[in-house]
Amino acid sequence: MTDVLTDADKALKAKHRAMWALGNYPELAADIIADLGTTVVDALGIGAGERVLDIAAGAGNAAIPAAQAGAQVVASDLTPELLTAGKRRADELGVQLDWRQADAEALPFADAEFDTVMSTVGIMFAPHHEASANELLRVLRPGGKIGLINWTPEGFIGQMFATMKPYAPPPPPGATPPPRWGDEAHVRSLFGDRVTEFTATKRTVAVTRFDTADELRDYFKARYGPTIVTYRNLGDDAGRVTALDNDLVDLIRRFDSGATTLEWEYLLVTARKAA
């Protein structure tokens, strides 16, 4: 495990836990991006007997499919409310896995404990990218597999964060923007020569469930922690609320390919830890 967290780090982690407990991220993940979990599991070829860690697993979007494939899975996340939702879903499906509250930047696991480590639009939100990348590699055995899906800076979610930035609370000192994990050069720099067989592919997931841009915006306002926090930061400033409402609708319309169909771009990374 990494060094003991400072008081400032503990306060930051508490804010992050609270943010992701807001709204209903498990519902959003199931409604919109359920396919991403099976995408990373398939890309890694996860099968019976593998020891798998899902970092920032949320409600198990990838962890549950990995367990269904026969792996021994630990689903870890900073926010216990997400893990509770995931365990409930796994129980409904009759799938067994271990749910552990854990910080991606200070994982409570032994060196080289896992055969495979993965994360699906999760690890990107840990604020200190070098720390979380170091922890990912530390708990992975030599030759073990890495699988990551992260939103790109240029894609819809990356641009949504850019749109919300002027309205949001200032980022903590030393934090790196989450969508940098969706930039191939940045991920390569985080891992360096500690990995081999590195591949990075840009893909998209089609979002078709919304009839209007306003409906999609309001869905995020009600369910997505980072969006909820951004609006709360505006307080009673009706003018700023209206401006953000309009900016998000404009963004959605820019990405609409017709009939309110959006292609959200992500980066799929696979690699192996060097021996």
Short mmCIF file of N, CA and C in Angstrom, two decimals, residues 1-2 50-56 72 74 76 100 102-119 123 131-146 148 191 194 273-274:
data_model
loop_
_atom_site.label_atom_id
_atom_site.label_comp_id
_atom_site.label_asym_id
_atom_site.label_seq_id
_atom_site.Cartn_x
_atom_site.Cartn_y
_atom_site.Cartn_z
N MET A 1 0.84 -1.19 0.00
CA MET A 1 0.00 0.00 0.00
C MET A 1 0.88 1.24 0.00
N THR A 2 0.35 2.34 -0.54
CA THR A 2 1.10 3.59 -0.56
C THR A 2 1.15 4.19 0.83
N GLU A 50 -9.00 -17.04 -13.04
CA GLU A 50 -8.20 -15.82 -12.95
C GLU A 50 -8.57 -15.04 -11.69
N ARG A 51 -7.55 -14.45 -11.07
CA ARG A 51 -7.77 -13.53 -9.96
C ARG A 51 -7.83 -12.12 -10.55
N VAL A 52 -8.99 -11.50 -10.47
CA VAL A 52 -9.24 -10.24 -11.15
C VAL A 52 -9.60 -9.15 -10.14
N LEU A 53 -8.99 -7.99 -10.31
CA LEU A 53 -9.35 -6.80 -9.54
C LEU A 53 -9.96 -5.77 -10.47
N ASP A 54 -11.15 -5.29 -10.12
CA ASP A 54 -11.77 -4.18 -10.83
C ASP A 54 -11.63 -2.94 -9.96
N ILE A 55 -10.83 -1.97 -10.42
CA ILE A 55 -10.58 -0.74 -9.68
C ILE A 55 -11.67 0.28 -10.02
N ALA A 56 -12.19 0.95 -8.97
CA ALA A 56 -13.28 1.91 -9.15
C ALA A 56 -14.42 1.24 -9.92
N GLN A 72 -12.25 -15.21 -10.34
CA GLN A 72 -12.37 -14.86 -8.93
C GLN A 72 -12.17 -13.35 -8.84
N VAL A 74 -12.53 -9.37 -7.35
CA VAL A 74 -12.70 -8.38 -6.30
C VAL A 74 -13.13 -7.08 -6.98
N SER A 76 -13.64 -3.30 -6.31
CA SER A 76 -13.26 -2.29 -5.32
C SER A 76 -13.74 -0.92 -5.76
N ARG A 100 -15.18 -4.75 -2.08
CA ARG A 100 -14.27 -4.13 -1.10
C ARG A 100 -14.21 -2.62 -1.30
N ALA A 102 -12.30 0.58 -1.33
CA ALA A 102 -10.86 0.81 -1.51
C ALA A 102 -10.62 2.05 -2.34
N ASP A 103 -9.54 2.73 -2.03
CA ASP A 103 -9.10 3.92 -2.74
C ASP A 103 -8.13 3.50 -3.84
N ALA A 104 -8.39 3.91 -5.09
CA ALA A 104 -7.52 3.53 -6.20
C ALA A 104 -6.08 4.00 -6.00
N GLU A 105 -5.88 5.03 -5.18
CA GLU A 105 -4.54 5.56 -4.95
C GLU A 105 -3.85 4.93 -3.75
N ALA A 106 -4.54 4.05 -3.04
CA ALA A 106 -3.95 3.38 -1.87
C ALA A 106 -4.67 2.05 -1.67
N LEU A 107 -4.46 1.12 -2.58
CA LEU A 107 -5.20 -0.13 -2.58
C LEU A 107 -4.79 -1.04 -1.41
N PRO A 108 -5.76 -1.65 -0.74
CA PRO A 108 -5.45 -2.51 0.42
C PRO A 108 -5.17 -3.96 0.03
N PHE A 109 -4.32 -4.13 -0.99
CA PHE A 109 -4.02 -5.46 -1.49
C PHE A 109 -2.51 -5.66 -1.54
N ALA A 110 -2.12 -6.92 -1.55
CA ALA A 110 -0.69 -7.24 -1.54
C ALA A 110 -0.07 -7.04 -2.92
N ASP A 111 1.25 -6.91 -2.94
CA ASP A 111 1.97 -6.85 -4.20
C ASP A 111 1.69 -8.13 -5.01
N ALA A 112 1.50 -7.95 -6.32
CA ALA A 112 1.36 -9.07 -7.25
C ALA A 112 0.22 -10.02 -6.87
N GLU A 113 -0.85 -9.50 -6.29
CA GLU A 113 -1.94 -10.36 -5.81
C GLU A 113 -2.88 -10.82 -6.93
N PHE A 114 -2.91 -10.09 -8.06
CA PHE A 114 -3.91 -10.37 -9.09
C PHE A 114 -3.28 -10.74 -10.42
N ASP A 115 -4.01 -11.57 -11.17
CA ASP A 115 -3.60 -11.93 -12.53
C ASP A 115 -4.01 -10.87 -13.53
N THR A 116 -5.10 -10.19 -13.24
CA THR A 116 -5.67 -9.20 -14.15
C THR A 116 -6.20 -8.02 -13.33
N VAL A 117 -5.92 -6.81 -13.80
CA VAL A 117 -6.49 -5.61 -13.19
C VAL A 117 -7.17 -4.81 -14.29
N MET A 118 -8.39 -4.37 -14.02
CA MET A 118 -9.15 -3.63 -15.03
C MET A 118 -9.88 -2.46 -14.39
N SER A 119 -10.35 -1.55 -15.23
CA SER A 119 -11.19 -0.46 -14.78
C SER A 119 -11.97 0.08 -15.96
N ILE A 123 -11.11 4.38 -12.82
CA ILE A 123 -9.83 4.85 -12.31
C ILE A 123 -9.53 6.27 -12.77
N ALA A 131 -0.32 8.14 -8.95
CA ALA A 131 -0.52 7.29 -7.77
C ALA A 131 -1.39 6.09 -8.11
N SER A 132 -2.48 6.31 -8.82
CA SER A 132 -3.38 5.19 -9.13
C SER A 132 -2.74 4.23 -10.14
N ALA A 133 -1.97 4.77 -11.10
CA ALA A 133 -1.27 3.89 -12.05
C ALA A 133 -0.23 3.04 -11.31
N ASN A 134 0.48 3.64 -10.38
CA ASN A 134 1.48 2.90 -9.61
C ASN A 134 0.83 1.78 -8.79
N GLU A 135 -0.31 2.08 -8.19
CA GLU A 135 -1.01 1.08 -7.39
C GLU A 135 -1.54 -0.06 -8.27
N LEU A 136 -2.07 0.28 -9.42
CA LEU A 136 -2.55 -0.74 -10.36
C LEU A 136 -1.44 -1.73 -10.67
N LEU A 137 -0.27 -1.20 -10.99
CA LEU A 137 0.84 -2.08 -11.35
C LEU A 137 1.38 -2.84 -10.15
N ARG A 138 1.35 -2.22 -8.99
CA ARG A 138 1.89 -2.88 -7.79
C ARG A 138 1.13 -4.16 -7.46
N VAL A 139 -0.20 -4.12 -7.56
CA VAL A 139 -1.00 -5.28 -7.15
C VAL A 139 -1.12 -6.33 -8.25
N LEU A 140 -0.59 -6.05 -9.43
CA LEU A 140 -0.65 -6.97 -10.56
C LEU A 140 0.62 -7.81 -10.62
N ARG A 141 0.47 -9.09 -10.86
CA ARG A 141 1.67 -9.94 -10.96
C ARG A 141 2.42 -9.66 -12.25
N PRO A 142 3.73 -9.93 -12.29
CA PRO A 142 4.47 -9.81 -13.54
C PRO A 142 3.84 -10.67 -14.63
N GLY A 143 3.66 -10.09 -15.81
CA GLY A 143 3.00 -10.80 -16.90
C GLY A 143 1.50 -10.72 -16.87
N GLY A 144 0.95 -10.12 -15.80
CA GLY A 144 -0.50 -10.01 -15.67
C GLY A 144 -1.09 -9.00 -16.65
N LYS A 145 -2.41 -9.11 -16.86
CA LYS A 145 -3.10 -8.33 -17.88
C LYS A 145 -3.73 -7.07 -17.30
N ILE A 146 -3.74 -6.02 -18.12
CA ILE A 146 -4.36 -4.74 -17.78
C ILE A 146 -5.42 -4.44 -18.85
N LEU A 148 -8.36 -1.30 -19.62
CA LEU A 148 -8.92 -0.02 -19.20
C LEU A 148 -9.85 0.53 -20.28
N PHE A 191 2.49 4.48 -17.53
CA PHE A 191 3.00 3.11 -17.37
C PHE A 191 4.46 2.97 -17.80
N ARG A 194 7.16 -0.15 -17.80
CA ARG A 194 6.69 -1.16 -16.85
C ARG A 194 5.64 -2.08 -17.45
N LYS A 273 1.83 -6.37 -17.64
CA LYS A 273 2.91 -5.90 -16.77
C LYS A 273 4.21 -6.60 -17.16
N ALA A 274 5.25 -5.82 -17.31
CA ALA A 274 6.54 -6.40 -17.69
C ALA A 274 7.01 -7.40 -16.65
#
